[in-house]
Coordinates of C-alpha atoms in Angstrom, one line a residue:
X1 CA 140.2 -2.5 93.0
X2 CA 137.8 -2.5 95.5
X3 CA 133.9 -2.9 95.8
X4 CA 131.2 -0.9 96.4
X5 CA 130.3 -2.7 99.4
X6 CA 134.0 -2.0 100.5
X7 CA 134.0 1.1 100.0
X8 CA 131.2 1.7 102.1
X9 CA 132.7 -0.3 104.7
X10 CA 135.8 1.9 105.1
X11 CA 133.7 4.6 105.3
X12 CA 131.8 3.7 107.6
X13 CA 134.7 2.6 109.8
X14 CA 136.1 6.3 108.7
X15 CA 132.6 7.5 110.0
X16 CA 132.7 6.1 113.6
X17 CA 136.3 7.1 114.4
X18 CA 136.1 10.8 112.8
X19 CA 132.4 11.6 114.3
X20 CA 131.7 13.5 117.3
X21 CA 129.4 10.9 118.9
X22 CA 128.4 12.9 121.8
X23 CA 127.5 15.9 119.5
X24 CA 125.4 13.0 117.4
X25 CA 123.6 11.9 120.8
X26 CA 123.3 15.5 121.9
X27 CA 120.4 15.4 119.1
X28 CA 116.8 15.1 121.4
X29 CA 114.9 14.2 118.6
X30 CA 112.9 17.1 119.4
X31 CA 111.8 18.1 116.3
X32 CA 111.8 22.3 116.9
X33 CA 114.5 22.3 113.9
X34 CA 111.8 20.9 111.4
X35 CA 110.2 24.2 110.1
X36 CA 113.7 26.1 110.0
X37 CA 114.7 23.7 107.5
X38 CA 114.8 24.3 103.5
X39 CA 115.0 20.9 102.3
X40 CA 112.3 19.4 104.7
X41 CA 109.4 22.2 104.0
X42 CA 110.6 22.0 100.4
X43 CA 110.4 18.2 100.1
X44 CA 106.8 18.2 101.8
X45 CA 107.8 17.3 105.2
X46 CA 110.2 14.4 104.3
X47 CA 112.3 13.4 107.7
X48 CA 115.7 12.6 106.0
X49 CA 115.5 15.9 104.4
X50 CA 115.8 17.3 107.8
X51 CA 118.2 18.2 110.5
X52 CA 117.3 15.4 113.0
X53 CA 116.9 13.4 109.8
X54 CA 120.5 13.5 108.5
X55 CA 121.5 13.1 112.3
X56 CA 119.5 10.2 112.6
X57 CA 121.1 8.8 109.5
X58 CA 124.6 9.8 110.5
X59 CA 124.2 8.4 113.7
X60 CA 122.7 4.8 112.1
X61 CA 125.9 4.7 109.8
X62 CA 128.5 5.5 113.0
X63 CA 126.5 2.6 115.1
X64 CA 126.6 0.4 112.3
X65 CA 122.9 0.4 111.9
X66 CA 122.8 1.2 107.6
X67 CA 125.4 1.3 105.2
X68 CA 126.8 5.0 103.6
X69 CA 124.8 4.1 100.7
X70 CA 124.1 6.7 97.5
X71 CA 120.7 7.8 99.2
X72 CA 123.0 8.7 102.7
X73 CA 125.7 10.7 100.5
X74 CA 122.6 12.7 98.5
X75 CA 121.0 13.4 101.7
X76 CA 123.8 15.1 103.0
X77 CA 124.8 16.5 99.6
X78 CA 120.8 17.8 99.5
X79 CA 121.5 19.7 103.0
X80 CA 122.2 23.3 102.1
X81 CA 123.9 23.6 105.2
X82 CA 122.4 26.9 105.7
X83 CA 122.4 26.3 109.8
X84 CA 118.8 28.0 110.6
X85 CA 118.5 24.5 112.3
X86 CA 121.0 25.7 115.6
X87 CA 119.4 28.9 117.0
X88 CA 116.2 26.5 116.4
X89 CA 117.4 23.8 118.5
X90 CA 117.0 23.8 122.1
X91 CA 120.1 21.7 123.0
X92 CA 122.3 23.3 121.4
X93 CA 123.3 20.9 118.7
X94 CA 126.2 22.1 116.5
X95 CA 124.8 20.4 113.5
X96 CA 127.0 22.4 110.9
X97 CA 130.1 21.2 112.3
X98 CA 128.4 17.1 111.9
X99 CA 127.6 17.9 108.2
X100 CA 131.3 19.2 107.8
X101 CA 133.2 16.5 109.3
X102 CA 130.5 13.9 107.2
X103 CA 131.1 15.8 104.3
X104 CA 134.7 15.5 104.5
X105 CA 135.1 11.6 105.7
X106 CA 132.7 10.8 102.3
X107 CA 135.1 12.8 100.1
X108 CA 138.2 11.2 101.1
X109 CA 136.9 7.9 100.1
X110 CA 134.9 9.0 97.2
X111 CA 135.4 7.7 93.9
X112 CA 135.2 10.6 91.3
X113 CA 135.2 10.8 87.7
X114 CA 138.3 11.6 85.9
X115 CA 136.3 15.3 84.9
X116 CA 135.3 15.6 88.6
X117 CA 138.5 14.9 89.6
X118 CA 140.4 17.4 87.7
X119 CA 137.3 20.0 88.5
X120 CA 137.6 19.8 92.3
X121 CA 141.2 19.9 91.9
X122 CA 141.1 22.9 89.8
X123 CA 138.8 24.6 92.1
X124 CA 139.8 24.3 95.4
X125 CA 143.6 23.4 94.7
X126 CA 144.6 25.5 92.0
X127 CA 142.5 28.4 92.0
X128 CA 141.0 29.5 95.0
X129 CA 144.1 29.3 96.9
X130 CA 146.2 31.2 94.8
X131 CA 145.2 35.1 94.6
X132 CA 147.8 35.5 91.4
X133 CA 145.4 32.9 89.6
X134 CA 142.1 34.3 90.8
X135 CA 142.9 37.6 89.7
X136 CA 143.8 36.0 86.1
X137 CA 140.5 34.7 86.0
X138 CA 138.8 38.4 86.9
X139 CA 140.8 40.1 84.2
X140 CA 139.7 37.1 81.4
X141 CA 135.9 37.9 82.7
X142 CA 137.2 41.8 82.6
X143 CA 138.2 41.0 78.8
X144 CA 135.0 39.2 77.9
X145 CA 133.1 42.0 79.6
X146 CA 134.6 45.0 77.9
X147 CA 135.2 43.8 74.2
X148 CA 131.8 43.2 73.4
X149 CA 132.6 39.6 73.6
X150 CA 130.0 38.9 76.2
X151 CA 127.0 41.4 74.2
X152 CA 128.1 39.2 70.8
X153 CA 127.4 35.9 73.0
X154 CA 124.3 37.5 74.8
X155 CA 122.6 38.7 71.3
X156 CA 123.3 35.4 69.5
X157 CA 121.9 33.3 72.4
X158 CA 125.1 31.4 72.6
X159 CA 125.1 31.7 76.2
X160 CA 122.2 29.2 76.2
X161 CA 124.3 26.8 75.3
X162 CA 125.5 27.0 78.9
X163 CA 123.3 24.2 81.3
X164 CA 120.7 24.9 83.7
X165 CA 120.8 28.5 85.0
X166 CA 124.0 29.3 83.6
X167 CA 123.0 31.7 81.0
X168 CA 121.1 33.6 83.4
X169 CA 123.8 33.9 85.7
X170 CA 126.2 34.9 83.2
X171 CA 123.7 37.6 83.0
X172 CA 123.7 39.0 86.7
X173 CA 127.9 38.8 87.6
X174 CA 128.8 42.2 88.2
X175 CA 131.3 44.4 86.4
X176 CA 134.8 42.7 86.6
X177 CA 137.6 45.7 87.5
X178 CA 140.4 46.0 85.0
X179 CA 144.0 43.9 85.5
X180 CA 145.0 47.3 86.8
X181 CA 142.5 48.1 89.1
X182 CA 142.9 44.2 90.8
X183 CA 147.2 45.2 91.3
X184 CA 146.9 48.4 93.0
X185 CA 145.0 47.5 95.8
X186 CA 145.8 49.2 99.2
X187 CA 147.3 48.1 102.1
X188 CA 146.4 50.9 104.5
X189 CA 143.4 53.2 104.8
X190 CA 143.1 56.4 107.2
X191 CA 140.2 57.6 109.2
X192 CA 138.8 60.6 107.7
X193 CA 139.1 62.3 111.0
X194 CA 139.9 61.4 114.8
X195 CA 140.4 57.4 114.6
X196 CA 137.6 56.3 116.5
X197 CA 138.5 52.3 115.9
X198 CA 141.7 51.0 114.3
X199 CA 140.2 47.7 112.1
X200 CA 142.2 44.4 110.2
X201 CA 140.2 44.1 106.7
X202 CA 139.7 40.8 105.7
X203 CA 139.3 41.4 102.2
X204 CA 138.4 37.4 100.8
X205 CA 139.4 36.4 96.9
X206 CA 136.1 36.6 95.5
X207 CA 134.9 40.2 96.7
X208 CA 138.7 41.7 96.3
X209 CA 138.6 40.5 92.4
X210 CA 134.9 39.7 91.2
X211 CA 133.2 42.2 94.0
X212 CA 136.2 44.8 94.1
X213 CA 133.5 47.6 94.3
X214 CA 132.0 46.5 97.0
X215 CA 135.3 46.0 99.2
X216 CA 136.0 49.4 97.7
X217 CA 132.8 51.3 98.8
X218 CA 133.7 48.9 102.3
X219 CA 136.7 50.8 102.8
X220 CA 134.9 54.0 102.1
X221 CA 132.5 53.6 104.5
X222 CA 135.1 52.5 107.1
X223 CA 137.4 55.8 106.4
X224 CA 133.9 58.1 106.7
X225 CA 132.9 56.8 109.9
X226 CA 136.3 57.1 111.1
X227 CA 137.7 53.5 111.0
X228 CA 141.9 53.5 110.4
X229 CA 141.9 50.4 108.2
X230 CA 145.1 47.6 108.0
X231 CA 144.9 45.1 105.0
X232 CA 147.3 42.8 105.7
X233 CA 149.1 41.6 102.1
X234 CA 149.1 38.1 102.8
X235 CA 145.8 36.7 103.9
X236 CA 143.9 34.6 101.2
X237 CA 140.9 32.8 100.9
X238 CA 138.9 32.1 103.7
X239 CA 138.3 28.7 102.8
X240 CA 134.5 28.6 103.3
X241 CA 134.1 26.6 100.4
X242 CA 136.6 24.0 101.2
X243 CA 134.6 22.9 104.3
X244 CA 131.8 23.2 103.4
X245 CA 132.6 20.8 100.1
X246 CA 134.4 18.0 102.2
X247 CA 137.8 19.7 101.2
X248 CA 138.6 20.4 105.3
X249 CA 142.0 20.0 105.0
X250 CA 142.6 22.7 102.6
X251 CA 140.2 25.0 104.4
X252 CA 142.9 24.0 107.7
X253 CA 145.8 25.2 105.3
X254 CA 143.7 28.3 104.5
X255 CA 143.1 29.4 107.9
X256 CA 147.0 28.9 109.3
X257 CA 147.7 30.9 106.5
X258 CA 145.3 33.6 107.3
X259 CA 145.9 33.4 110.8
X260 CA 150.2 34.1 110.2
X261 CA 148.7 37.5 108.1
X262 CA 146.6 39.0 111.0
X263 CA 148.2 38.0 114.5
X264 CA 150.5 40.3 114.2
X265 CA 148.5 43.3 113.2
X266 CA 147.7 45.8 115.7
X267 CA 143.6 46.3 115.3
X268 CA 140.8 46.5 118.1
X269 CA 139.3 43.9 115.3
X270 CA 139.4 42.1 112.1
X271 CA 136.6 43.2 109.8
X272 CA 134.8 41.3 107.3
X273 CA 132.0 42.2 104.7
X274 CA 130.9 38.4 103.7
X275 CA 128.2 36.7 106.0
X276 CA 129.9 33.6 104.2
X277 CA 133.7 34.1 105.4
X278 CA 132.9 35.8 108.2
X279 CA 131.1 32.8 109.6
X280 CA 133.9 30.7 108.8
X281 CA 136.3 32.9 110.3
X282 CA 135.0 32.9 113.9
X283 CA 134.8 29.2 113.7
X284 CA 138.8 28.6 112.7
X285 CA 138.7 27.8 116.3
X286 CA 137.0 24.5 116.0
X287 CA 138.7 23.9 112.7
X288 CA 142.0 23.7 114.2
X289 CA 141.3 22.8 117.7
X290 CA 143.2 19.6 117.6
X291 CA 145.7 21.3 115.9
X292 CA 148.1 22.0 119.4
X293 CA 150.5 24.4 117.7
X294 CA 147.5 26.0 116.0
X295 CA 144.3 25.7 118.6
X296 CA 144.8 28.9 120.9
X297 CA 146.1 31.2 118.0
X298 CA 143.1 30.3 116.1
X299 CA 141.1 31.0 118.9
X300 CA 142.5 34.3 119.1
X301 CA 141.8 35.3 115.8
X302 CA 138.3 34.1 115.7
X303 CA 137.7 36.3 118.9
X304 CA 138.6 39.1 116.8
X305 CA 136.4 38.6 113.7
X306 CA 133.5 41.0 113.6
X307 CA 130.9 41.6 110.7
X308 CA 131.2 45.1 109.1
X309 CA 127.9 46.1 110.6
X310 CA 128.5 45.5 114.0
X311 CA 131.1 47.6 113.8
X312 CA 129.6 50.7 111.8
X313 CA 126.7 50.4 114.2
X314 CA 129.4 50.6 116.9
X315 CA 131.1 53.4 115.6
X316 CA 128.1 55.6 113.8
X317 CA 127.8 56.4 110.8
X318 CA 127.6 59.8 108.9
X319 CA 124.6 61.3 107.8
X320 CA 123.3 59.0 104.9
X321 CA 120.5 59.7 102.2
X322 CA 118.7 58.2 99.3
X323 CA 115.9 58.6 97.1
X324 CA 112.3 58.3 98.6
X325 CA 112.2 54.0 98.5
X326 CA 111.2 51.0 100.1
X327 CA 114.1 48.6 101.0
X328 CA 113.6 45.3 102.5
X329 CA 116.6 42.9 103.9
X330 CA 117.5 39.1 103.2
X331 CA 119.9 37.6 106.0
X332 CA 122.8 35.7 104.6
X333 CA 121.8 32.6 106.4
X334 CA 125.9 32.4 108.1
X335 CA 125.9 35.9 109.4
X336 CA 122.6 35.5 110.9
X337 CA 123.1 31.4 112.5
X338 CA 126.5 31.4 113.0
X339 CA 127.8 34.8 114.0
X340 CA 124.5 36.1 115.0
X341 CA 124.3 39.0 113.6
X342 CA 120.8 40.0 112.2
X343 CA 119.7 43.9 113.9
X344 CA 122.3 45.9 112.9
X345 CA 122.5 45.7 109.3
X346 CA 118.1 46.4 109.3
X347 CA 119.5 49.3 111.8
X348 CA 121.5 50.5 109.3
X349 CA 118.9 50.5 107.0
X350 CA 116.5 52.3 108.9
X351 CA 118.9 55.4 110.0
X352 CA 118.4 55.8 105.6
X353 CA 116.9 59.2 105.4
X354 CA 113.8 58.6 102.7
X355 CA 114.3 54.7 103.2
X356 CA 110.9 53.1 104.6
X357 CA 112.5 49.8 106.0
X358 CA 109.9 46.4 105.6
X359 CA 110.7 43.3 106.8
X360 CA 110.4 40.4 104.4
X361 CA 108.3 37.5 105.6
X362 CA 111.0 34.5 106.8
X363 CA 113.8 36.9 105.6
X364 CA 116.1 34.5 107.7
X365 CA 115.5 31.8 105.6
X366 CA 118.0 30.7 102.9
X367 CA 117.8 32.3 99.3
X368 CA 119.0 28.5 98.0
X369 CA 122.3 30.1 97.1
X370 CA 124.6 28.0 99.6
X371 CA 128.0 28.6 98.2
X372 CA 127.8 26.1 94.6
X373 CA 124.3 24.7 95.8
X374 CA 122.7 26.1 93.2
X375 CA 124.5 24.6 90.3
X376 CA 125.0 21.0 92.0
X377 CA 121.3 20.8 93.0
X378 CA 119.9 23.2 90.9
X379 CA 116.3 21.9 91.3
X380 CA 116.2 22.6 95.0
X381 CA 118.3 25.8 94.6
X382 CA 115.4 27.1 92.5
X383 CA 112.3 25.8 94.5
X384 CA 113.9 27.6 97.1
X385 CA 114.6 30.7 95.2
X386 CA 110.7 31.2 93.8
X387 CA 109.6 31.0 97.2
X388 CA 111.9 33.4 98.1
X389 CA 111.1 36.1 94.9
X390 CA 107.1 36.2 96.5
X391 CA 107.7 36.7 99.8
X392 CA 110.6 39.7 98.8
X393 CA 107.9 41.0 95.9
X394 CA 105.2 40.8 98.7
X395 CA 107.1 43.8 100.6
X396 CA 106.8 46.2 97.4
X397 CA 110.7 47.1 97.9
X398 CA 112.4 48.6 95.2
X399 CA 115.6 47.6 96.8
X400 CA 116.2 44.3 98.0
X401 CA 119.6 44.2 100.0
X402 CA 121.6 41.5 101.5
X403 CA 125.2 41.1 103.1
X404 CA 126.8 38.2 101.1
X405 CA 128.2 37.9 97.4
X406 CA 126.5 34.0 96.8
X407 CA 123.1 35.5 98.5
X408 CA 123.9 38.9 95.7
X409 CA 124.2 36.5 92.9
X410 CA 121.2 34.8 93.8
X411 CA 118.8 37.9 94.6
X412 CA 119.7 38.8 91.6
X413 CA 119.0 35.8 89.8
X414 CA 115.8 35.6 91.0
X415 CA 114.4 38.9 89.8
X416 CA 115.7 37.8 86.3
X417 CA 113.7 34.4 86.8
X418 CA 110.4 37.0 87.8
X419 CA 110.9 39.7 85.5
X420 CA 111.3 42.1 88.0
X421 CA 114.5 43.5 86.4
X422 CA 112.4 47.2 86.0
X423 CA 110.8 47.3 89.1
X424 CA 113.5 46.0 91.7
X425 CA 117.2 45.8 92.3
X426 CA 119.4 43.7 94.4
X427 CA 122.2 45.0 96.2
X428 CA 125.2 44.5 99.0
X429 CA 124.3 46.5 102.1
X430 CA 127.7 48.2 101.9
X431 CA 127.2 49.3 98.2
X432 CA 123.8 51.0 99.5
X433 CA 125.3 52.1 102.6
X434 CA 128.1 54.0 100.7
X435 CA 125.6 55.2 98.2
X436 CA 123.7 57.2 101.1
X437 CA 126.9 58.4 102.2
X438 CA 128.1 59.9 98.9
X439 CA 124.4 61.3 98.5
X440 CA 124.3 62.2 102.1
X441 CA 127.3 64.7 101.7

């Protein structure tokens, strides 16, 4: 059985053979990636909470310098890998793809509890991965929703039993669709009139189960504006979550998978509606670039990937209305840093008619969401999540909107943690976008 201390030996052999050590010493030391960061301004200006921190330390563990000790692995684990840092940095430092290959060289020699153990596997093994089992889980949430199970637990505060911000989460998840509803999903879509753009839907696990509505009203919007839409039947998770957890290889076995479903599909592009999977998406190219039966085709795909909003933008969009209302926009932090796209969804917004558009002070800055950030670090999560509530209450909106399910879950958490559940509502830009549609007609 093997020591601490030899533990952190291996990995720190691990470290110096699976780091990109020019992308480490690309790293000028600079500083301009200091006030983009979360963790740093949060922490009061603490360097290893910081980009050019944790690449400092990354690079003192790969030249032998300190050991991978406890406080390395929680600096990294403390990162919400939110990537605001690389259209701040002037070099050009790809310092998502470091914190991803770190991630994943500590996990393969990390030593788990038996309960973590069989959690990680669960998650990103047994569920996440296998559609069948993700839609069991909607239709169990579906069952607790609709039998009064989940107003019985509500009313008798036993959801407070749950840890943390749990019971206030509980609280915000949307309305599960029925078993039914999750089977019949469709495979092909037709433009509503002459096909201006022929689009591949990437339709994820999470938004085509928990978020069906919203993938729904996506396909709506698609058909109005005169999108033919292809949703290939045997895609599945992006596998976001994998990489970003250390769990790289599944998120490789994810993406081969995804990659067989869509090359084949005749589409001027492959469309998705999460900043969070769509940002993975483009990158499958530098997950499976040493990969030399996979590397080009990945490439290929990742060429293809456009956010939905790009596209409507592209395409136009049908005469859209609501209610007389302010409306005010939070970036999901991988749309915006990693496929960089931040104007069209506010131009969107703004062709509203009775929509007065205000842009929320640092709206590109991370919510705290971060995938499962805010249950693992909970304390940071919500530091960053108050901050967040004044600067989107500052703007008077009655609607705050954003263009990711994790970001959703968190807006929405945070006007239950300010009491602004009268006043304010937090939706997907696609749900509002459809909604304007519907009432536009």
């Amino acid at each position: 059985m093997s020591t601490t201390n030899e533990r952190q030996q291996e990995l720190a052999i691990d470290m110096k053979a699976g780091m990109d050590y020019d992308e480490l010493m690309n790293c000028m030391r600079c500083g301009f990636c200091l006030p983009s960061c979360p963790t740093y301004r949060e922490s009061g200006g603490n360097e290893a909470a910081s980009p050019r921190g944790r690449i400092a330390l990354m690079k003192a563990v790969v030249d032998g310098i300190m050991e991978p000790d406890e406080d390395f692995e929680k600096q990294l684990s403390l990162c919400l890998g939110c990537r605001a840092c690389e259209p701040a940095c002037p070099s050009g430092v790809k310092y998502g793809h470091l914190l991803e290959a770190a991630r994943d060289i500590i996990q393969k020699k990390k030593k788990h509890s038996l309960p973590v153990r069989m959690v990680r596997s669960l998650v990103f093994n047994q569920l996440f991965p296998k559609p069948n089992r993700m839609r069991t889980v909607s239709s169990l949430l579906w069952f607790y929703q609709k039998t009064g199970i989940q107003k019985i637990a509500q009313a008798t505060h036993l959801t407070k039993i749950a840890p943390g911000n749990l019971s206030i989460m509980e609280k915000v998840l949307p309305q599960v669709p029925s078993p039914s509803q999750l089977k019949n999903r469709p495979t092909h879509v037709a433009a509503e009139g002459k096909v201006k753009q022929k689009v591949a839907f990437f339709s994820g696990c999470l938004m085509d189960t928990m978020f069906m509505d919203t993938n729904d009203a996506t396909l709506f919007i698609l058909s109005k504006s005169n999108c033919e839409i292809v949703i290939p039947e045997k895609q599945n998770c992006c596998g976001a979550l994998h990489a970003h957890s250390g769990e790289k290889d599944g998120a490789k076995a994810l993406a081969k998978e995804n990659i067989l479903a869509f090359e084949n599909v005749k589409a001027d592009f492959i469309v998705s509606n999460a900043g969070g999977c769509g940002a993975l998406l483009v990158e499958y190219g530098h997950l499976l670039k040493d990969d030399p039966e996979w590397a080009e085709r990945a490439k290929v795909f990742s060429a293809r990937v456009k956010d939905i909003s790009e596209i409507l933008l592209a395409v136009g969009m049908p005469k859209m209305v609501l209610d007389e209302q302010i409306v005010t926009y939070q970036d999901s932090c991988h749309l915006r840093n990693v496929m960089g796209t931040f104007s069209a969804p506010r131009r969107l917004l703004q062709q509203i008619e009775g929509v007065t558009f205000t842009e929320m002070k640092d709206a590109d800055r991370c919510c705290g969401s971060a995938g499962v950030y805010n249950i693992i670090e909970q304390e940071m999560s919500m530091q960053i999540l108050d901050v967040k509530m004044e600067q989107a209450k500052a703007t008077k909106a009655r609607t705050l909107v954003t263009a990711n399910p994790g970001c959703l879950l968190q807006m929405k958490l945070g006007i239950e943690r300010a009491g602004l559940q009268k006043d304010v509502r937090a939706v997907h830009i696609v749900d509002l976008l459809a909604e304007a549609v519907k009432k536009g007609e």
